[in-house]
Tab-separated table of C-alpha atoms in Angstrom:
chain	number	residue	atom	x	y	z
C	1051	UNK	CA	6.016	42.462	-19.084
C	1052	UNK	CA	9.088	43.431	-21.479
C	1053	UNK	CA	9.165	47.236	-22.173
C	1054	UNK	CA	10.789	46.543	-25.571
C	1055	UNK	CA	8.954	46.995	-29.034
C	1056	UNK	CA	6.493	45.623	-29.703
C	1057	UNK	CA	5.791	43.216	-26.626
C	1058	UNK	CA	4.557	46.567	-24.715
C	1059	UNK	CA	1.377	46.910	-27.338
C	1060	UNK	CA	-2.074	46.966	-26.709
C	1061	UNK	CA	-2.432	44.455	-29.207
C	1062	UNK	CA	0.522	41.956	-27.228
C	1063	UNK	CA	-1.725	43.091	-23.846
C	1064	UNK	CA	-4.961	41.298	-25.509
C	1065	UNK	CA	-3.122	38.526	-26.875
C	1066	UNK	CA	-1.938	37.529	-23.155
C	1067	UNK	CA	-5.099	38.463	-21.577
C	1068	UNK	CA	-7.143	36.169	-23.675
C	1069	UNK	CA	-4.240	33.214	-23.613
C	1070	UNK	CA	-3.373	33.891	-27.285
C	1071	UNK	CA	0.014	32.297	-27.549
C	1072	UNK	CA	0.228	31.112	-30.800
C	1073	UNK	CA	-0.843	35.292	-31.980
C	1074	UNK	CA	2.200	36.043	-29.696
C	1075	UNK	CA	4.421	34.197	-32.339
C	1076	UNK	CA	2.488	35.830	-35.041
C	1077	UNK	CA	3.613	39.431	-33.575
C	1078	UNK	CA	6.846	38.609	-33.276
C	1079	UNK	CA	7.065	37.209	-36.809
C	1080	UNK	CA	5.577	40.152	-38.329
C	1081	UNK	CA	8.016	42.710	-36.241
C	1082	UNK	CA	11.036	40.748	-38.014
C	1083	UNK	CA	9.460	41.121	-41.490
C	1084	UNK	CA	9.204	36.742	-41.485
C	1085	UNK	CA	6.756	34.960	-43.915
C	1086	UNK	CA	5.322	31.733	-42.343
C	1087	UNK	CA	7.568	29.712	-44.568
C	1088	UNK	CA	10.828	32.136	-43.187
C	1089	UNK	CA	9.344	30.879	-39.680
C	1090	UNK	CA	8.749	27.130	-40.889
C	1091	UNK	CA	12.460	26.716	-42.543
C	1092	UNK	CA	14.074	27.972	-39.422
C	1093	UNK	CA	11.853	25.048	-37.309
C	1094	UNK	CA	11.983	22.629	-39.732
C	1095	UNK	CA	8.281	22.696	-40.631
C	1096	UNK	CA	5.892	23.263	-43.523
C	1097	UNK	CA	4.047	27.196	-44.028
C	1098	UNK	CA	0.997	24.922	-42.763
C	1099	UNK	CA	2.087	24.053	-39.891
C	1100	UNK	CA	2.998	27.584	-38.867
C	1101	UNK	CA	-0.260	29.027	-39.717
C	1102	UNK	CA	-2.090	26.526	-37.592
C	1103	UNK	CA	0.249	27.335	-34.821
C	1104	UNK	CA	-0.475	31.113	-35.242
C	1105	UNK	CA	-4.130	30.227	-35.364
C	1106	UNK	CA	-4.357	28.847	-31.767
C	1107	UNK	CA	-4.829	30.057	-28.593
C	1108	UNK	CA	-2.688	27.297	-27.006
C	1109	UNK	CA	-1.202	24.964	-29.228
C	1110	UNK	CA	-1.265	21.192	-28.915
C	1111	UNK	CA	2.148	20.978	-29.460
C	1112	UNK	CA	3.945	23.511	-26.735
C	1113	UNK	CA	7.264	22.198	-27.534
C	1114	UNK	CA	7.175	23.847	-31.473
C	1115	UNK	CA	5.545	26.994	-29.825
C	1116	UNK	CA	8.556	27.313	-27.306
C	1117	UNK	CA	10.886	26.471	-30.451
C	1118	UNK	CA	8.602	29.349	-32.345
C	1119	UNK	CA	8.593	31.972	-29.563
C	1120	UNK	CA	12.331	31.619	-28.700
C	1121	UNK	CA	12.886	32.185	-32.568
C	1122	UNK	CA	10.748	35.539	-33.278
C	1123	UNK	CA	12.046	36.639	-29.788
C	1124	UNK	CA	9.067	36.469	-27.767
C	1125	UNK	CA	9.661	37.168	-24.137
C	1126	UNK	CA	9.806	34.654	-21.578
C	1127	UNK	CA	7.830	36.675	-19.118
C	1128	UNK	CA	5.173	37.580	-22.223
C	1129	UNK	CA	4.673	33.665	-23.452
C	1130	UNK	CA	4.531	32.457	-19.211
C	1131	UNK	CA	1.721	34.570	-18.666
C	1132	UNK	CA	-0.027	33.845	-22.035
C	1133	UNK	CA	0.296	30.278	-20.850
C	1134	UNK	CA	0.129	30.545	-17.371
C	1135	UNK	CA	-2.600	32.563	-16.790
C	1136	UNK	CA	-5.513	31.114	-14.588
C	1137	UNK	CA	-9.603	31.877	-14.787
C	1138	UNK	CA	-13.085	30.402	-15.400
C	1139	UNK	CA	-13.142	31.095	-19.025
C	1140	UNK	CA	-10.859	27.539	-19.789
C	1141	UNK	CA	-11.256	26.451	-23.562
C	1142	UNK	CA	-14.491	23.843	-24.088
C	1143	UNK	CA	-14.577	21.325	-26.005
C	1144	UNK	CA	-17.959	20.572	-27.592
C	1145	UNK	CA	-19.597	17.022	-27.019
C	1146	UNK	CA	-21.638	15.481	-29.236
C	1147	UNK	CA	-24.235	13.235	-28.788
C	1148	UNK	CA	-25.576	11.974	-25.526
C	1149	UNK	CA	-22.754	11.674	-23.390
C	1150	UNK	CA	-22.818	15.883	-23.755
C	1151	UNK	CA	-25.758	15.191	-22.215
C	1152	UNK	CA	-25.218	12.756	-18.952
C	1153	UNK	CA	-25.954	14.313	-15.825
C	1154	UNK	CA	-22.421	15.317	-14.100
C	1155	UNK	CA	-23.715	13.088	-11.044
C	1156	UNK	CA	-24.115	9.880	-13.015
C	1157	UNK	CA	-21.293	10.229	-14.950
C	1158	UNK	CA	-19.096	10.565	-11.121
C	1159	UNK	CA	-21.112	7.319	-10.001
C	1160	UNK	CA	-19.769	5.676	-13.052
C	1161	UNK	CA	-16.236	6.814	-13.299
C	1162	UNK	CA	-16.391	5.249	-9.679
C	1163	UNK	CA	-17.898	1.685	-10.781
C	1164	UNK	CA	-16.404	1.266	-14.277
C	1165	UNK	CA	-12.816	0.909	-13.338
C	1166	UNK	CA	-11.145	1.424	-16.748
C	1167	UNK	CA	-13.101	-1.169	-18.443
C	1168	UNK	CA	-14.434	2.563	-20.333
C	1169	UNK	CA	-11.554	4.675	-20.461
C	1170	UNK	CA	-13.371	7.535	-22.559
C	1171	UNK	CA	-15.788	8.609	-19.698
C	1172	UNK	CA	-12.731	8.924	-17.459
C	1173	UNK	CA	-10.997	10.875	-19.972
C	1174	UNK	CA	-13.604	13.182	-20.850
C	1175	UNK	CA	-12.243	15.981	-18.450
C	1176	UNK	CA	-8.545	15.540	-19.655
C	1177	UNK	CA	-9.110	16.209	-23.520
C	1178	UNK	CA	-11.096	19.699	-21.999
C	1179	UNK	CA	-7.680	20.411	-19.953
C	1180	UNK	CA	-5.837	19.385	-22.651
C	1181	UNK	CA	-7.782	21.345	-25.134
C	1182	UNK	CA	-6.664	24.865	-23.271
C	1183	UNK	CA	-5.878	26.161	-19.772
C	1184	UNK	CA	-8.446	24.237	-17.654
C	1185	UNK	CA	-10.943	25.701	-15.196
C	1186	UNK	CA	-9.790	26.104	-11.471
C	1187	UNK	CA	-11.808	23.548	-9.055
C	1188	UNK	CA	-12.712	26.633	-6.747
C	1189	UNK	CA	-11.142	24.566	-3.780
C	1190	UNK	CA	-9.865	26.245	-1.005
C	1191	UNK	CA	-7.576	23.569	0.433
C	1192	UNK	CA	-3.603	24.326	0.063
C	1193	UNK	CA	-2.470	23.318	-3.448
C	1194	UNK	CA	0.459	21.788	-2.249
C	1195	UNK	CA	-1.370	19.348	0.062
C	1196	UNK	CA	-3.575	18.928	-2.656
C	1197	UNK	CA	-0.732	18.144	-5.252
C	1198	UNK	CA	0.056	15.420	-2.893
C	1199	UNK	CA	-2.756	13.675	-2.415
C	1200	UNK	CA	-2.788	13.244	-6.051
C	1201	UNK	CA	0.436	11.902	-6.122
C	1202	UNK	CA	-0.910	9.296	-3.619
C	1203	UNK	CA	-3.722	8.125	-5.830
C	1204	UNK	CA	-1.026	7.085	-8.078
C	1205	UNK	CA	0.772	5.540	-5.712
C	1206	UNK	CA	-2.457	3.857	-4.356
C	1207	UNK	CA	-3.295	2.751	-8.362
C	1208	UNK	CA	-6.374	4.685	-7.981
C	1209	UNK	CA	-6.110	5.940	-11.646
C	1210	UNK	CA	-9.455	6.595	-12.383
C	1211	UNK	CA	-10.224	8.717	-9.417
C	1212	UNK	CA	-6.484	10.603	-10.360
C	1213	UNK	CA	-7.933	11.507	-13.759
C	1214	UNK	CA	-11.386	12.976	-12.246
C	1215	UNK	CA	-9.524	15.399	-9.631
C	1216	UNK	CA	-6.429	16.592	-12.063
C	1217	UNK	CA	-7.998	18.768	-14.045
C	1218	UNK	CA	-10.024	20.955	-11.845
C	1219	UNK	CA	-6.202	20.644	-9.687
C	1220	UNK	CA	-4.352	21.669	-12.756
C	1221	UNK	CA	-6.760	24.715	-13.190
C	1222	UNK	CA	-6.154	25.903	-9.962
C	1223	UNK	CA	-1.971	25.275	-10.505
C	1224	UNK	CA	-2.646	27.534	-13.609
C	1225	UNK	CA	-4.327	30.372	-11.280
C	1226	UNK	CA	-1.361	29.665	-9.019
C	1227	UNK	CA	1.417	30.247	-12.028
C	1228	UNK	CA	0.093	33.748	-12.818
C	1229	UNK	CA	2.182	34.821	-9.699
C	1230	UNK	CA	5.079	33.633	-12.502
C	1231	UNK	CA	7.120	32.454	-9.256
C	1232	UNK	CA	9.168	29.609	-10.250
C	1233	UNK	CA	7.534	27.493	-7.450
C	1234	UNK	CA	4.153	27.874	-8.585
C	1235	UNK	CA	5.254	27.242	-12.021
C	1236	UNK	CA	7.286	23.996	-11.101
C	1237	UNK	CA	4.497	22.898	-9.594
C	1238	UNK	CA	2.152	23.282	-12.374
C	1239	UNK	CA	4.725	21.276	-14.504
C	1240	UNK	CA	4.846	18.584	-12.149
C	1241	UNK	CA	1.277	18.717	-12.135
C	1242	UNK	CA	1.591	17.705	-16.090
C	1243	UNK	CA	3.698	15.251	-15.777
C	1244	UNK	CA	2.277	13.624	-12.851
C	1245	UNK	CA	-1.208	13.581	-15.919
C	1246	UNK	CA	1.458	12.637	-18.204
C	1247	UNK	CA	2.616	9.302	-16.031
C	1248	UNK	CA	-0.819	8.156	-15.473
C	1249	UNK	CA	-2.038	8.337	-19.185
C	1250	UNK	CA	1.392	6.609	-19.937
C	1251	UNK	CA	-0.046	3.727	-17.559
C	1252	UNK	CA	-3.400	3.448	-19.209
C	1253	UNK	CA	-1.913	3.633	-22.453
C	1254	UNK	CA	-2.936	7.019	-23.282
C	1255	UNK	CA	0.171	7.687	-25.276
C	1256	UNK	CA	-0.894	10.385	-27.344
C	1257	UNK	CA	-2.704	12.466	-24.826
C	1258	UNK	CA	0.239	11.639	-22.337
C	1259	UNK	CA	2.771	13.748	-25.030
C	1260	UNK	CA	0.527	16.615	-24.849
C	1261	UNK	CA	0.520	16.409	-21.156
C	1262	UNK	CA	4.028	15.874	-21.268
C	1263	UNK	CA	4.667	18.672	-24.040
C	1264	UNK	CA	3.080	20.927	-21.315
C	1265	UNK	CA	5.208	19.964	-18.153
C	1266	UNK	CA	8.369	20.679	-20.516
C	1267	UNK	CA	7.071	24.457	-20.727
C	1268	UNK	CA	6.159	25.166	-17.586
C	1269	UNK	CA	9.449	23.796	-16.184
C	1270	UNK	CA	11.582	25.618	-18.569
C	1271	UNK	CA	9.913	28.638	-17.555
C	1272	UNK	CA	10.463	28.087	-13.769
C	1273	UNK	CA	13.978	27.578	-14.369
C	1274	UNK	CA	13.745	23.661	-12.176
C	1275	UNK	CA	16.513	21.489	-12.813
C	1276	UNK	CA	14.336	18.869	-10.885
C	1277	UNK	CA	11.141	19.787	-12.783
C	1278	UNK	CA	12.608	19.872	-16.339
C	1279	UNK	CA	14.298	16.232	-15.559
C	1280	UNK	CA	10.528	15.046	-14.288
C	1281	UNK	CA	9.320	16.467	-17.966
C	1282	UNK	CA	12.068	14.555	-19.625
C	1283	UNK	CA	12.082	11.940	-18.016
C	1284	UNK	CA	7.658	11.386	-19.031
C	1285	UNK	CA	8.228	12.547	-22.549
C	1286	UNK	CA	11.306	9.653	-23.242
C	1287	UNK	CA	8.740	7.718	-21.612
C	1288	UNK	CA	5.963	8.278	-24.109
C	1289	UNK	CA	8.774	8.650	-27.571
C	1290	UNK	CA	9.530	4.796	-26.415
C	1291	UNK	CA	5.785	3.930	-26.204
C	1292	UNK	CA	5.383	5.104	-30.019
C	1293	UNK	CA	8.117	3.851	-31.122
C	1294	UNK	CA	10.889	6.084	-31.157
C	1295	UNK	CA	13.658	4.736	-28.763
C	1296	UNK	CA	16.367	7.120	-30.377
C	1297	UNK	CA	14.612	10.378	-29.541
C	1298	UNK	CA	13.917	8.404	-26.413
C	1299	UNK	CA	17.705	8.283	-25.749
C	1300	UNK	CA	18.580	11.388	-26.706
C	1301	UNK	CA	16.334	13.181	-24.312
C	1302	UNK	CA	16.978	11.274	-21.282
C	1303	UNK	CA	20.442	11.455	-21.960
C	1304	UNK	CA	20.181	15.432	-22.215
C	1305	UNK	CA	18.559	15.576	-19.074
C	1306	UNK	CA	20.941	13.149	-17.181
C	1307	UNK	CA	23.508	15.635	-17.944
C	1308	UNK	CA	21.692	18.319	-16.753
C	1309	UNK	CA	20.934	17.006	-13.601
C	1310	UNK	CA	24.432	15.909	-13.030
C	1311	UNK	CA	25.680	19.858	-13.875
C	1312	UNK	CA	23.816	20.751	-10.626
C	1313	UNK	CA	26.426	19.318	-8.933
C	1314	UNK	CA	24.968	16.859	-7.111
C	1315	UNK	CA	24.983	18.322	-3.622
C	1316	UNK	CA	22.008	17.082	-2.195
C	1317	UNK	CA	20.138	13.410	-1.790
C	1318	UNK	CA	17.396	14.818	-4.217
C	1319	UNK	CA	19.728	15.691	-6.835
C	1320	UNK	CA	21.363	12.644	-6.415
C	1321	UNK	CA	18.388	10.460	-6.584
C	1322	UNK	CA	17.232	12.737	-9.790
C	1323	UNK	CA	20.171	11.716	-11.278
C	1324	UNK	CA	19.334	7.943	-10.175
C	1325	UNK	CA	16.092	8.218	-11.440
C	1326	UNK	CA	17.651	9.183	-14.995
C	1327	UNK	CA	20.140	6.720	-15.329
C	1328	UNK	CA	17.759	4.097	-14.905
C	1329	UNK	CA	15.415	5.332	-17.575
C	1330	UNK	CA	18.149	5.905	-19.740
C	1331	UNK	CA	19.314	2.166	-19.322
C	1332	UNK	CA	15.338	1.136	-19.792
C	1333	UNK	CA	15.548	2.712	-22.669
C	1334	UNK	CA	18.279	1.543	-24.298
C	1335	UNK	CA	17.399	-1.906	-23.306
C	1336	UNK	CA	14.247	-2.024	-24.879
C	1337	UNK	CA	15.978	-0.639	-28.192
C	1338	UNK	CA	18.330	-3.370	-28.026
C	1339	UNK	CA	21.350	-1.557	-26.799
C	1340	UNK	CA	23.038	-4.324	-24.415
C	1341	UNK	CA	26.565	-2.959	-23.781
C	1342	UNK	CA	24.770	0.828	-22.821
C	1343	UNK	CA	21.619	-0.698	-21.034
C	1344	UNK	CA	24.326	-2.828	-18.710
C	1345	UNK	CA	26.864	0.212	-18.516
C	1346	UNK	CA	24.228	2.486	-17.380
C	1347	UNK	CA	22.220	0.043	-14.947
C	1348	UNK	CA	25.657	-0.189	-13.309
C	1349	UNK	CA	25.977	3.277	-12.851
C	1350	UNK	CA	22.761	3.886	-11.304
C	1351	UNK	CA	23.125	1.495	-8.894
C	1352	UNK	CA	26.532	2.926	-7.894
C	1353	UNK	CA	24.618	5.943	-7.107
C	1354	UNK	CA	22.228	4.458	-5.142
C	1355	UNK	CA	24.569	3.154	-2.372
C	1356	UNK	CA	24.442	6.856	-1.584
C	1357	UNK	CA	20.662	7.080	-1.251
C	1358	UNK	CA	18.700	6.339	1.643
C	1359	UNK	CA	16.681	2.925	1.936
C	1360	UNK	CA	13.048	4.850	3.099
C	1361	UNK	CA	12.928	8.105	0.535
C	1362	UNK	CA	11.947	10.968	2.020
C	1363	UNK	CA	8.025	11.464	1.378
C	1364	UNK	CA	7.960	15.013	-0.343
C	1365	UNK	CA	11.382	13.912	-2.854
C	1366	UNK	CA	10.292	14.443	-6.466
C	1367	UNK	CA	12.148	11.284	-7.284
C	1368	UNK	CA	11.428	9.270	-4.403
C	1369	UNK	CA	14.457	6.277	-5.651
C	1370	UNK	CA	15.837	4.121	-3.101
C	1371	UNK	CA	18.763	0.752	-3.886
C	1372	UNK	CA	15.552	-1.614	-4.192
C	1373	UNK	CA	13.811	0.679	-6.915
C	1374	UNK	CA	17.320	0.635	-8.632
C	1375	UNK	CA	17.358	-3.166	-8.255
C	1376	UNK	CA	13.570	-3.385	-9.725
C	1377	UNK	CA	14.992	-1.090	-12.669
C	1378	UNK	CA	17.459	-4.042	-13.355
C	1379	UNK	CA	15.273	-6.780	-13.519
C	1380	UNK	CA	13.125	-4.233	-16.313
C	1381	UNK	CA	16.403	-3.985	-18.245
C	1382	UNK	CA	17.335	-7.900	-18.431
C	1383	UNK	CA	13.762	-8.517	-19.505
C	1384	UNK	CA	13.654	-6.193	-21.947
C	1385	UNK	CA	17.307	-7.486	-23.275
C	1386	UNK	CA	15.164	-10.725	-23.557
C	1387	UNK	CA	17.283	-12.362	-20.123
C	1388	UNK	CA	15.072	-13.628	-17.938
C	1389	UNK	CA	17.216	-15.708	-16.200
C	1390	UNK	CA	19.101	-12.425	-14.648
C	1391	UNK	CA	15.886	-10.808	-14.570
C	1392	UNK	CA	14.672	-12.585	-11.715
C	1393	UNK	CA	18.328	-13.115	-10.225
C	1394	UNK	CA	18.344	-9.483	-9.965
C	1395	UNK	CA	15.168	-9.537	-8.269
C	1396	UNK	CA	15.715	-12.562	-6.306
C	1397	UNK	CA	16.170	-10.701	-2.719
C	1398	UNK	CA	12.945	-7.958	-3.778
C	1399	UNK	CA	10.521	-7.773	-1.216
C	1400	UNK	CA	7.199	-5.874	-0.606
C	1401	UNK	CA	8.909	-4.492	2.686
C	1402	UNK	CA	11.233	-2.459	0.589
C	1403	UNK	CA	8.710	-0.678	-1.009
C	1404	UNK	CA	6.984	2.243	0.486
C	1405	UNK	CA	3.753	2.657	-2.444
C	1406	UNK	CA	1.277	-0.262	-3.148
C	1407	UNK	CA	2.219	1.267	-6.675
C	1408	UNK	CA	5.888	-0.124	-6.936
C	1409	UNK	CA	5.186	-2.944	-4.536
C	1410	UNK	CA	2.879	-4.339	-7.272
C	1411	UNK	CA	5.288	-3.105	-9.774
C	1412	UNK	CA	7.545	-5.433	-8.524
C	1413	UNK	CA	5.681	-8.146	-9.035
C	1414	UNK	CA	4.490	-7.980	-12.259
C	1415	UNK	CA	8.051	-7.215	-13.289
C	1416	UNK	CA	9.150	-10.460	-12.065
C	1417	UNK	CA	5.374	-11.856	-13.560
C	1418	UNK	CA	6.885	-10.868	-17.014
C	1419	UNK	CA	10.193	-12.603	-16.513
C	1420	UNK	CA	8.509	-15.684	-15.342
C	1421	UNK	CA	6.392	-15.177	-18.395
C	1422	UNK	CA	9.518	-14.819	-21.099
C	1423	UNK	CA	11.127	-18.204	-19.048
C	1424	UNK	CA	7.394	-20.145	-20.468
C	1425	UNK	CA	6.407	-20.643	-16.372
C	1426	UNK	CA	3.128	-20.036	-16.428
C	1427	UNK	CA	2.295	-20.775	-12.830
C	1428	UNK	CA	4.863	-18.850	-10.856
C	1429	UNK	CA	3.862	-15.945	-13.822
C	1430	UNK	CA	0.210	-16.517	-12.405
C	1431	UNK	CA	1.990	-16.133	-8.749
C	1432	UNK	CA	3.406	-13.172	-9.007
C	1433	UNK	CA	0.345	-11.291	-10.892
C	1434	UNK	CA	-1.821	-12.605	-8.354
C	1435	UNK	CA	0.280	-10.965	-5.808
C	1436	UNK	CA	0.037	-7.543	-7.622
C	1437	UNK	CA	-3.355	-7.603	-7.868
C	1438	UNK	CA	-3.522	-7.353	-3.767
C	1439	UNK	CA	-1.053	-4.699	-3.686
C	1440	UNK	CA	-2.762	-2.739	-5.743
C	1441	UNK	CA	-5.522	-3.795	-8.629
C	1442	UNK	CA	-4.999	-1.195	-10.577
C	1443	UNK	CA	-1.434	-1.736	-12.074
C	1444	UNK	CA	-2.380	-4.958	-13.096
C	1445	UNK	CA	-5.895	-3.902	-14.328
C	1446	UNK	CA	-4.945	-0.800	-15.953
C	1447	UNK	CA	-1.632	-1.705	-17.497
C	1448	UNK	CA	-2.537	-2.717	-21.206
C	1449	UNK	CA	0.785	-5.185	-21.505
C	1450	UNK	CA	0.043	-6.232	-18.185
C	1451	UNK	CA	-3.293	-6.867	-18.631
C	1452	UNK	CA	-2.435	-8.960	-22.148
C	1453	UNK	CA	-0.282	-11.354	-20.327
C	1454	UNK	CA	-3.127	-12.505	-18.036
C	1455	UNK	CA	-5.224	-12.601	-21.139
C	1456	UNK	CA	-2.743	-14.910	-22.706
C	1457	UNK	CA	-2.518	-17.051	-19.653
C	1458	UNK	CA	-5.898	-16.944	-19.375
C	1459	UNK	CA	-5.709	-18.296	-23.324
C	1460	UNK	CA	-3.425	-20.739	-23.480
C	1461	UNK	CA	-2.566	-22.226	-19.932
C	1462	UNK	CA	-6.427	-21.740	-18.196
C	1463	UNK	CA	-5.926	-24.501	-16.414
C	1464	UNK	CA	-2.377	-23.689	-14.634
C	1465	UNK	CA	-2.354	-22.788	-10.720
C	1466	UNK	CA	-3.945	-19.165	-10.198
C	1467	UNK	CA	-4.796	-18.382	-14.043
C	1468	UNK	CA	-8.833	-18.749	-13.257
C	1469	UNK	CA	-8.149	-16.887	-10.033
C	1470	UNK	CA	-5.992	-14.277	-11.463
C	1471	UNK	CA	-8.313	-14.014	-14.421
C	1472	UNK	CA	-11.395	-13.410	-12.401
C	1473	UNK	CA	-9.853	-10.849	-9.525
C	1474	UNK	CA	-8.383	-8.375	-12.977
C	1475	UNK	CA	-12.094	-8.650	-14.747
C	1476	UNK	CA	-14.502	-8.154	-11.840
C	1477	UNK	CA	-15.678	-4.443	-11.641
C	1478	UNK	CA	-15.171	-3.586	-7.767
């Protein structure tokens, strides 16, 4: 911890020990003389705002604390181990009413039967580990094998069974982090945003910020280049979900550059960089930006000549030329052009696709193109086809899951819609 006044206090000691971040910022304010409102004009929010901030033991919104503890000089090394310390004493949240009550057995045997037809009994654990630091699962299996199978559940579209395990796996990356190492702490933040992408699925867009707001943090802390661009890149993701495409932009476009400053030396940075370009031209494609959705699209898959056709397995951004392709046909349907939609993902193929995750991704991209052409059958095709990749992505995936309601609604009668309709709505 910092030796200089007054971060080496008994009083700064208790704030970290008891994960009192927002009274770090209150210490440092008061050592600078600052009123809340001094605070509040220099980050562009209200006295309010501030207090509440000052109030909490981990504030919802990590981002403004960063902002906050960068501003009244709070060290880095001080506000990581407020945040990043680990233990069995995780913030509750209280639960009203019966479902306090379920037996933690029952509610497991329905989280397993329910698919996401009752997304708050899935999400039950999440608002807890979003609420504070959340409690370690007391596993003794190695956290980075552990991290991985995670990431396969997503890649298997096993959502719901992702959302049980990550927050007892996030508690443990939190016990991890209080080494401060800046692989345990990239690994907690790509812990959040791995929380962040799956609530982003399901729709979750709120709780997916705070998730996201986390990973940003922890990856700034670890100093990552890889791990910051993984924040970024979920938090654009979630600003373009509520409906804010030109903070969208501008953060992807931030972190674009910063991957490119490393240099680009090595296939990962290279398919970071990839990975950004082609959110960046999503992006700007679904805010109606033709000339940069096109220009950037291009770009990416310039890069990807470079990168390998199989990623390697344990890449953080695991982009290959066909997942560059797939990013094009996303871009002409969301400039409203179906027609080079599914030219661009005319020679797509299952094969080229290591995840049932993006093999079913590619199909319901090309479902929605077939959908904006008013071709309801080959639409019902290609849906049909995700849904045996993997169930989930069709299931799970509110817009997805609204255009086999609509087929369902106005063509029930075309090839596959009664099939389709029947395979997404039956609890397996």
């Amino acid at each position: 911890m910092s030796g200089d006044t007054p971060w080496c206090s008994d009083m700064v000691r208790s704030l970290v020990a008891t994960r009192h971040a927002g009274g770090l910022v209150k210490v440092g304010r008061t050592a600078r003389g600052w009123r809340q409102e001094d605070l509040g004009g220099r980050l562009g929010c209200s006295t309010s705002t501030v207090s509440r901030l000052e109030a909490r033991r981990c504030p919802s919104d990590l981002r403004l604390l960063r902002r906050a503890a960068e501003e009244v000089g709070v060290p880095t090394d001080v506000l990581t181990a407020s945040l990043a310390v680990g233990g069995s004493s995780a913030t509750k949240v209280a639960l009203d009413g019966p479902r306090a009550q379920e037996d933690p057995m029952r509610r497991r045997t329905l989280l397993a039967a329910a698919g996401l037809a009752a997304p708050a009994q899935f999400l039950i654990g999440v608002d807890v580990a979003l609420a504070g630091v959340p409690d370690p699962s007391g596993s003794a299996a190695p956290l980075g094998r552990r991290m991985a199978q995670a990431r396969g559940l997503f890649d298997a579209g096993r959502h719901a069974r992702l959302l049980e395990v990550l927050p007892g796996l996030l508690g443990d990356a939190h016990l991890a982090a209080r080494s401060r190492q800046e692989l345990a702490l990239a690994r907690l933040s790509t812990g959040y945003s791995l929380l962040s992408q799956v609530l982003t699925k399901i729709g979750r867009y709120e709780q997916s910020r705070q998730a996201a707001d986390r990973a940003t943090v922890y990856a700034d802390l670890s100093g990552s280049p890889l791990a910051a661009a993984a924040a970024a890149r979920e938090m654009s993701i979630v600003l373009r979900h509520q409906d804010r495409p030109a903070a969208a932009q501008r953060l992807i476009l931030k972190a674009a550059a910063h991957v490119e400053a490393t240099g680009l030396t090595s296939g990962a940075q290279s398919s970071a960089y990839a990975q950004m370009l082609c959110t960046q031209a999503y992006c700007a494609a679904r805010a109606g930006d033709r000339g940069h959705a096109l220009a950037t699209i291009g770009e990416a898959q310039r890069v990807a000549r470079l990168l390998p056709e199989r990623a390697p397995s344990e890449r953080l951004f695991p982009l290959t030329p066909a997942a560059v392709a797939l990013y094009a046909v996303g871009v002409h349907w969301a400039l409203g052009d179906a027609g080079a939609a599914l030219e661009s993902g005319a020679h797509l193929h299952e094969g080229q696709f290591a995840t049932p995750e993006r093999k079913a991704r590619m199909h319901t991209d090309m479902a929605r193109a077939w959908w904006q052409m008013s071709k309801p059958e080959p639409a019902a095709d290609a849906l049909l086809h995700a849904v045996r990749a993997s169930r989930g992505e069709v299931r799970d995936r509110p817009a997805i899951r609204q255009v086999v309601t609509d087929l369902a609604r106005r063509h029930p009668r075309a090839a596959g819609v009664r099939e389709l309709s029947a395979a997404v709505t039956t609890v397996r």
